Every structure is written in C-alpha cells, then in structure tokens.
Short mmCIF file of C-alpha atoms and ligand atoms in Angstrom, two decimals:
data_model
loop_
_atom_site.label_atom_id
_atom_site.label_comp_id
_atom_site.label_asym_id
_atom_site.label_seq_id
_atom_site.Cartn_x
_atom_site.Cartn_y
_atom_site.Cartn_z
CA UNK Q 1 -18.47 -24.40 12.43
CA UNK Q 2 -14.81 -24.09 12.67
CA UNK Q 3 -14.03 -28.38 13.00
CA UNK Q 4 -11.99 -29.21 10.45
CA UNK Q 5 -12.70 -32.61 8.45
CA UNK Q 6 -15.80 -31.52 6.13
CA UNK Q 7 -13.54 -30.60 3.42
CA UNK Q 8 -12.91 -26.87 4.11
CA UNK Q 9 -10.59 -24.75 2.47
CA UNK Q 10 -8.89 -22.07 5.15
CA UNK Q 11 -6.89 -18.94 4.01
CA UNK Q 12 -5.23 -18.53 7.11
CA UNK Q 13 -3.12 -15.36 7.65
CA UNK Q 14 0.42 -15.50 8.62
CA UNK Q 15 2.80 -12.32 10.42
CA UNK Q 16 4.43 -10.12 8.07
CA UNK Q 17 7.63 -10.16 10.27
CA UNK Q 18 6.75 -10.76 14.05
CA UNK Q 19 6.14 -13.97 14.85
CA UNK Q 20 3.97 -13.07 17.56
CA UNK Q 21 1.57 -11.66 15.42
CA UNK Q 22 0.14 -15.15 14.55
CA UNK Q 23 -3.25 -15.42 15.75
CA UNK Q 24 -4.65 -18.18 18.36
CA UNK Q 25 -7.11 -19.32 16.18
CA UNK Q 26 -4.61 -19.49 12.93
CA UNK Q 27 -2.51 -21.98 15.30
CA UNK Q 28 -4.95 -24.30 15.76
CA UNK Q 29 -6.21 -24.27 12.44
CA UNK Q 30 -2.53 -24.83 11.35
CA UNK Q 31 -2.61 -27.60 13.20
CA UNK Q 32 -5.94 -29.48 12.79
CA UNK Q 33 -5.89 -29.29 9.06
CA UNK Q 34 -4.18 -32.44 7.43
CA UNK Q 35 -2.17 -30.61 5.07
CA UNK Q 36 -0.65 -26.66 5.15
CA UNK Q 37 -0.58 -25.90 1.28
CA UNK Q 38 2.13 -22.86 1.57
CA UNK Q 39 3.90 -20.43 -0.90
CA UNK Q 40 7.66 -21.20 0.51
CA UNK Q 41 7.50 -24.55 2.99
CA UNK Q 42 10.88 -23.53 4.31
CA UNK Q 43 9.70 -20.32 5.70
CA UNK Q 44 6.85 -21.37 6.40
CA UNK Q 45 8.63 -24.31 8.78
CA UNK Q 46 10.09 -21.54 10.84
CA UNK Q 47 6.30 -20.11 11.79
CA UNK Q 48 5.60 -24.26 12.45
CA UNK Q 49 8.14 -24.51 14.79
CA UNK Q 50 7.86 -21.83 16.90
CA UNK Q 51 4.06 -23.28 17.41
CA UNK Q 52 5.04 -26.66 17.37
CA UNK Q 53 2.73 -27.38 14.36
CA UNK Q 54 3.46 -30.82 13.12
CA UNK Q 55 0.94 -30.75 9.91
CA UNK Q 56 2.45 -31.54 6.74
CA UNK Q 57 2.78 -28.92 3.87
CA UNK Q 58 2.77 -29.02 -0.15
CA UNK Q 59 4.20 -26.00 -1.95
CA UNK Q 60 1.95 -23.76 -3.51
CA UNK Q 61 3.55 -21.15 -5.57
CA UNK Q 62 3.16 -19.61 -9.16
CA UNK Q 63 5.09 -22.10 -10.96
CA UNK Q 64 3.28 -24.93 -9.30
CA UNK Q 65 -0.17 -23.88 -8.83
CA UNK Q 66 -1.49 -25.07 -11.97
CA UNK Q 67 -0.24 -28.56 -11.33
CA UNK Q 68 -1.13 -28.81 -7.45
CA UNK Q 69 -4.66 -26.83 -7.48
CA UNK Q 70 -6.62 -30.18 -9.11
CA UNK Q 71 -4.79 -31.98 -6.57
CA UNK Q 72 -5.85 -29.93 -3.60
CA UNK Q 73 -9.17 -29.52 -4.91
CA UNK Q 74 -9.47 -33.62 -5.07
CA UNK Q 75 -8.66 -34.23 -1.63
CA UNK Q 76 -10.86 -31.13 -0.46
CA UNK Q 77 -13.66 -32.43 -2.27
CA UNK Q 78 -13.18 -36.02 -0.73
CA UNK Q 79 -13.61 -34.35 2.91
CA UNK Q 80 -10.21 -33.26 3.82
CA UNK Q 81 -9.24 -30.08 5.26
CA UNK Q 82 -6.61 -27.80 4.11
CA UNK Q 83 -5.00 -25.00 4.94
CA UNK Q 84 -2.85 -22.25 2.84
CA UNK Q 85 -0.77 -19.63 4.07
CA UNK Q 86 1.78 -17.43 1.84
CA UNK Q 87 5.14 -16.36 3.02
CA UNK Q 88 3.87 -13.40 4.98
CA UNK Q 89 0.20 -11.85 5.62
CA UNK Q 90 -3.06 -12.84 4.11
CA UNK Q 91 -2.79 -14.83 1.51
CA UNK Q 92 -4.47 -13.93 -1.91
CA UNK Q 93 -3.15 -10.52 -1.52
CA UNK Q 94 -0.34 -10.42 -4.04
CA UNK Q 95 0.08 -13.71 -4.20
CA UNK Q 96 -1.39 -16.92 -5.75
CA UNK Q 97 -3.41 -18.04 -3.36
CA UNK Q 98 -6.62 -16.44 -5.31
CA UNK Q 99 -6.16 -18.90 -7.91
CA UNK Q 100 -6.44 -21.98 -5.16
CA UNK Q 101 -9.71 -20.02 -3.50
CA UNK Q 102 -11.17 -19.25 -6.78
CA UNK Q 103 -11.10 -23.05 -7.79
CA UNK Q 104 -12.16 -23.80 -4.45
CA UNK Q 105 -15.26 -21.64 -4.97
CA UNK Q 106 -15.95 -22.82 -8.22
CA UNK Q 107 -16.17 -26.83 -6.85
CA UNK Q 108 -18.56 -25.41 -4.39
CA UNK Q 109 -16.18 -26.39 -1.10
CA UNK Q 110 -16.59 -23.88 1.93
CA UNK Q 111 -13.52 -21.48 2.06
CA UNK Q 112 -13.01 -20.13 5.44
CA UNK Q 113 -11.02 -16.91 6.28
CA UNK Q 114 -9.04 -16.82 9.79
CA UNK Q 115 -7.59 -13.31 9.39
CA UNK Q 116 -4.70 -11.56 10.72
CA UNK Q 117 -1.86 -9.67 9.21
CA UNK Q 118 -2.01 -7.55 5.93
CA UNK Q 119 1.44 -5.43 5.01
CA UNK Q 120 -1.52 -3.01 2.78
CA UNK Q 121 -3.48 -2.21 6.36
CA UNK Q 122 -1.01 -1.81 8.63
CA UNK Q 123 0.70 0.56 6.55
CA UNK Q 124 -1.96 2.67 5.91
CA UNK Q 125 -3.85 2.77 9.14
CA UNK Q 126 -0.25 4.06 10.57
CA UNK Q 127 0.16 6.79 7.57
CA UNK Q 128 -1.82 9.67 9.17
CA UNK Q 129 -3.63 9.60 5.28
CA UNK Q 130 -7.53 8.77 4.59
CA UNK Q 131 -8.25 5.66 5.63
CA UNK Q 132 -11.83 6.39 5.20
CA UNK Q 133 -11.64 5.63 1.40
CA UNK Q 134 -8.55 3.93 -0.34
CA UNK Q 135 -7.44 1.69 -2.76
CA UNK Q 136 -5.48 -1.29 -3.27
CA UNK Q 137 -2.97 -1.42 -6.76
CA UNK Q 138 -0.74 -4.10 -5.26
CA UNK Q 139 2.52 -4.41 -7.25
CA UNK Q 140 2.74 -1.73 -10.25
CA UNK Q 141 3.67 -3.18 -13.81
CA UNK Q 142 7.16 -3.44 -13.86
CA UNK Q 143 7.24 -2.14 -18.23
CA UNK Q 144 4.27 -2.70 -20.27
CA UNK Q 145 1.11 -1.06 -18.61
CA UNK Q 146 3.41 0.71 -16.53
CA UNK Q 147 2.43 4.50 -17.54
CA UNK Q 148 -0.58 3.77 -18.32
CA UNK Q 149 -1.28 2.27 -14.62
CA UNK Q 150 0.35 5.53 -13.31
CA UNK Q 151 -1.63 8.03 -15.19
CA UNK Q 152 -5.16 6.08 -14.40
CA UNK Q 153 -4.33 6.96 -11.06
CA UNK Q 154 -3.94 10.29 -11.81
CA UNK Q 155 -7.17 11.57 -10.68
CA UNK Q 156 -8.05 9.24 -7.87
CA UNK Q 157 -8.96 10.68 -4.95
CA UNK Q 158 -8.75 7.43 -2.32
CA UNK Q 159 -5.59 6.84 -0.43
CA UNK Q 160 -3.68 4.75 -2.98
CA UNK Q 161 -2.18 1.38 -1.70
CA UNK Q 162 0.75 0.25 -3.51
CA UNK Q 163 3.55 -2.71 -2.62
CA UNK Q 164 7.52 -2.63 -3.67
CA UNK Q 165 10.06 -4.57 -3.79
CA UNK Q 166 13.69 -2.61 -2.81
CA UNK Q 167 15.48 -2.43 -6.10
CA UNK Q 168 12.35 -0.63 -7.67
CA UNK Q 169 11.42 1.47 -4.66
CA UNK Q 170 13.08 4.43 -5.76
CA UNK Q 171 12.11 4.05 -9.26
CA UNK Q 172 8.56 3.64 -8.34
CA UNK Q 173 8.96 7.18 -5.91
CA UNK Q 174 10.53 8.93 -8.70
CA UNK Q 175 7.34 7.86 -11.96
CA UNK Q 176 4.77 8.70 -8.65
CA UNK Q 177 6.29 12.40 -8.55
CA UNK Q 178 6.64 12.90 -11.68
CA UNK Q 179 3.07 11.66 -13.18
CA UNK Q 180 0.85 12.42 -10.02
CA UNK Q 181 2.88 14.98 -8.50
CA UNK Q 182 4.90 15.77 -5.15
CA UNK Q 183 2.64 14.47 -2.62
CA UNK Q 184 2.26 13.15 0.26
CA UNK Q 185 3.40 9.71 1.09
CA UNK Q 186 4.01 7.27 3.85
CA UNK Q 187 6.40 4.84 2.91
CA UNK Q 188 6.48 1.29 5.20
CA UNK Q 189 9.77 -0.07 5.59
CA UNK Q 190 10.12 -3.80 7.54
CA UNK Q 191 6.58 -3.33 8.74
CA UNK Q 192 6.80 -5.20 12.58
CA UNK Q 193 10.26 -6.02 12.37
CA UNK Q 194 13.38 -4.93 13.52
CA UNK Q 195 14.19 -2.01 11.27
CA UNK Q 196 10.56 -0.82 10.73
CA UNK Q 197 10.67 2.54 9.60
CA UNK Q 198 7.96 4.90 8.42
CA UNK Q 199 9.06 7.91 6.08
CA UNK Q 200 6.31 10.43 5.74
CA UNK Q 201 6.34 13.66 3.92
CA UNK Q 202 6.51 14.53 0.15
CA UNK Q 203 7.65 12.01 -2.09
CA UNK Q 204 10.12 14.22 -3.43
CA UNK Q 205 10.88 13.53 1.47
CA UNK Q 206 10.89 9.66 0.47
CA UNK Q 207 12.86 9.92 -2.39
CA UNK Q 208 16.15 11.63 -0.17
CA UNK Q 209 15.74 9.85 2.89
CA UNK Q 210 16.12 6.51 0.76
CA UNK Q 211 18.57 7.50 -1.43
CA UNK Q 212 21.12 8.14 1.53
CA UNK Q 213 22.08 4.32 1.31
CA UNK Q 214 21.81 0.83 0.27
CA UNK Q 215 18.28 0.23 -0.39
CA UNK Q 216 16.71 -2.94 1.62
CA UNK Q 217 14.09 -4.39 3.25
CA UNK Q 218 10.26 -4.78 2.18
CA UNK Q 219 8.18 -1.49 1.52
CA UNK Q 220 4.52 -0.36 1.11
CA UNK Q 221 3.77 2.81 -0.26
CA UNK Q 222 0.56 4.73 0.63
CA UNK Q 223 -0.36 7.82 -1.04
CA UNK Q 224 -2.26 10.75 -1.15
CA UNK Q 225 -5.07 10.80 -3.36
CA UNK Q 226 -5.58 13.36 -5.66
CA UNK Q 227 -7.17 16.77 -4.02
CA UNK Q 228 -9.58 18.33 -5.98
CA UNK Q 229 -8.58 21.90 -5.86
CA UNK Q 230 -11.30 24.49 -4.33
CA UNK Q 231 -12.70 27.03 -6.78
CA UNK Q 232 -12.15 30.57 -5.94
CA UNK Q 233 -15.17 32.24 -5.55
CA UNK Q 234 -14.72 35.35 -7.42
N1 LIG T 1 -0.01 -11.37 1.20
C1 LIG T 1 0.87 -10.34 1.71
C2 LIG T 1 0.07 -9.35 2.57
O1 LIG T 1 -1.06 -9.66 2.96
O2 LIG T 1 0.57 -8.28 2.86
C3 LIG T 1 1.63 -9.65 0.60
C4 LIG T 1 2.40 -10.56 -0.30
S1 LIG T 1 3.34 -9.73 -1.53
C5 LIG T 1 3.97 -11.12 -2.42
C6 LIG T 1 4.78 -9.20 -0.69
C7 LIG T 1 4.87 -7.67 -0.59
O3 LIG T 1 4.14 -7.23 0.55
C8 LIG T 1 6.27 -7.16 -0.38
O4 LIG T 1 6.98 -7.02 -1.61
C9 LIG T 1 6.03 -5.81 0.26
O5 LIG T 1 5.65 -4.86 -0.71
C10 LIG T 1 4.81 -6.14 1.14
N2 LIG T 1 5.23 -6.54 2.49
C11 LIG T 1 5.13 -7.76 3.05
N3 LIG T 1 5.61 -7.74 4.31
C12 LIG T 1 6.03 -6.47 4.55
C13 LIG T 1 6.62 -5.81 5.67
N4 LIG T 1 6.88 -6.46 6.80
N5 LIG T 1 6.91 -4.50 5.55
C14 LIG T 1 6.65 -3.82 4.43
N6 LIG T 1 6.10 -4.40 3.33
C15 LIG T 1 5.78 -5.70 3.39
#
C-alpha cells in the first residue's frame, strides 16, 4: 500500500516548530520518494538533516506552482513518487499545496496523506473552547473582503479558527472585538517551540497582554463562537 514507485503523490506533514514532532512514517516516506517537492527547500534541508534524508527537492511555492505542477504531474504520471511538504504542518492548509493535490486528483494519480502536525488543531484542542464543532477561516483578507469576512462570522456559533501573521495580530484582535464582540479567545503564540505561549481570556485580555511589547512570533487565534442568548421566560 504504502511502497513508493507506482506514481503516488504524498502530502506528508512536517512539525510546526519541534523537530521531534516529525512522524516515523513521514521519515521514511521522505526518504523513499525520488523527489521532496517543498514550499522553502532551505528550511526544509534543516528537517532533512536532522533525519538524514538524502532525497532531492524542487521548490514548490506560489510564484512557481503554475510552472512546476505540469512538471510534477509528468513524472507522477510516468510512475514516480513524490513527496510535498510546506514549511511547517500539513500542507494544503494555507498554503499551495492544494493546487499540486487538486491537479494530482484531476490526472487520476493516488494522493496519499501521512499526517502529523496542524498549527489550526493544536491550538484549538489546547484552548479550553468547543472543539466539538469549529471552523477553519485560515488567513483573514488583509483589505478588500475584509469586513465583509468579519461580519459573516458574526453569527457563527462553531469555535472559529483563524491564522496571523505578527504585524497584523493586533489589528486582527482589535476588528474581532469590535465587529463580533469581547469574547473569548485563545491566542497560540510559537505553538511547540521555545516561547510557546497561550493567552486566554477576552480579546479585549489578548489585546493588553500583546500590546506590552514588540510583537513576534507565529499566532493562531481561536474564538468563541457566537452564543445564542437564552430567552427569558416571562
Ligand atoms: N500548513 C500549516 C499548518 O498546517 O498549520 C500552516 C501554513 S500557514 C502558511 C502559516 C501560518 O500557520 C502562520 O502564519 C501561523 O498563523 C500558523 N502557524 C504555523 N506554525 C505555527 C506555530 N508554531 N505557532 C503558531 N502558529 C503557527
């Protein structure tokens, strides 16, 4: 099933900071395939090393992936097996590995997941919110869409997934409060690194713990949904 050489496609998920959070089965994978299509090739060397993967890799990225994907595609199709990984977690999540799996599906070539890491679920399986029901909105619009986006989720009553980068953090906080309220958040800082840090609390909480200093790092936001209020019974 898993023996590489019939022209498989795998999505192999990478650690979203620790290293050891690669699993056994991604490293051999990694290894086996005869070429590592991945988002940044010289981060994605480091992970390589430490495994002592020797495979060869092609960048994959936005501004290439129109190029590259009929390449891929034409040595999947002719039996070989690939690999792609994205800087950090599963790729396809927020990054442009759909468009590779999408082609892949379309030319009818088996696309195998070997899952691991996701920032999205290890934020909010940590957040003490729902995790019954939630959903993903990945990166907001940065202008045009932007309210819009915001007030769709106005009434949405699943745990809301959202990803940040630092310089719009705060911004992103401060549209949250004021379209959908002051509620409650868990905010993801450096999820499995060294500084990981989880703020939870109101987002009005969020808003002054991370405007004490410099923002950095990588964040995921996770918030309430909406909460239908009860109806007094008169
Ligand atoms: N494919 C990845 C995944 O499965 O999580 C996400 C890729 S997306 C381009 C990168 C975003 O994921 C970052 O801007 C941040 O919002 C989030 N992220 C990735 N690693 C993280 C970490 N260690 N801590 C917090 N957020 C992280």
């Amino acid at each position: 099933m898993d023996t590489p050489g019939s022209g498989t496609l795998y999505i192999v998920s990478t650690p979203i900071g620790n290293l050891e959070d690669m699993t056994m089965r991604g490293v051999r994978i990694l290894g086996e395939v005869s070429l590592i299509a991945a988002e940044d090739t010289r981060h994605t060397a480091i992970l390589l090393k430490q495994y002592a993967i020797k495979t060869h890799m092609q960048a994959y990225h936005d501004h290439n992936k129109e190029k590259v994907t009929p390449l891929l595609i034409r040595r999947l199709s002719g039996g070989d097996s690939l690999a792609v990984v994205s800087d950090a977690g599963t790729p396809g999540i927020s990054d442009p590995a759909f468009y590779l799996v999408r082609e892949a599906v379309r030319h009818d070539i088996r696309v195998i997941p070997v899952p691991g890491p996701s920032a999205a679920l290890a934020c909010l399986v940590v957040s003490g919110l729902p995790t019954d029901r939630f959903v993903f909105e990945g990166f907001l619009p940065v202008k045009k869409g932007r309210r819009t986006r915001l007030e769709s989720l106005k009434e949405e009553q699943r745990t809301i997934i959202i990803y940040e980068s630092p310089h719009r953090i705060l911004r992103t906080l401060t549209d949250l409060r004021e379209i959908l309220g002051d509620r409650q958040v868990c905010v993801g800082r450096e999820i499995t690194k060294k500084f990981e840090e989880m703020i939870r609390g109101s987002l009005s909480w969020a808003i002054d713990c991370l405007s004490r200093d410099r923002v950095r790092g990588e964040f995921v936001i996770t918030l309430q949904g909406s909460v239908k209020e009860k109806r007094k019974t008169p």
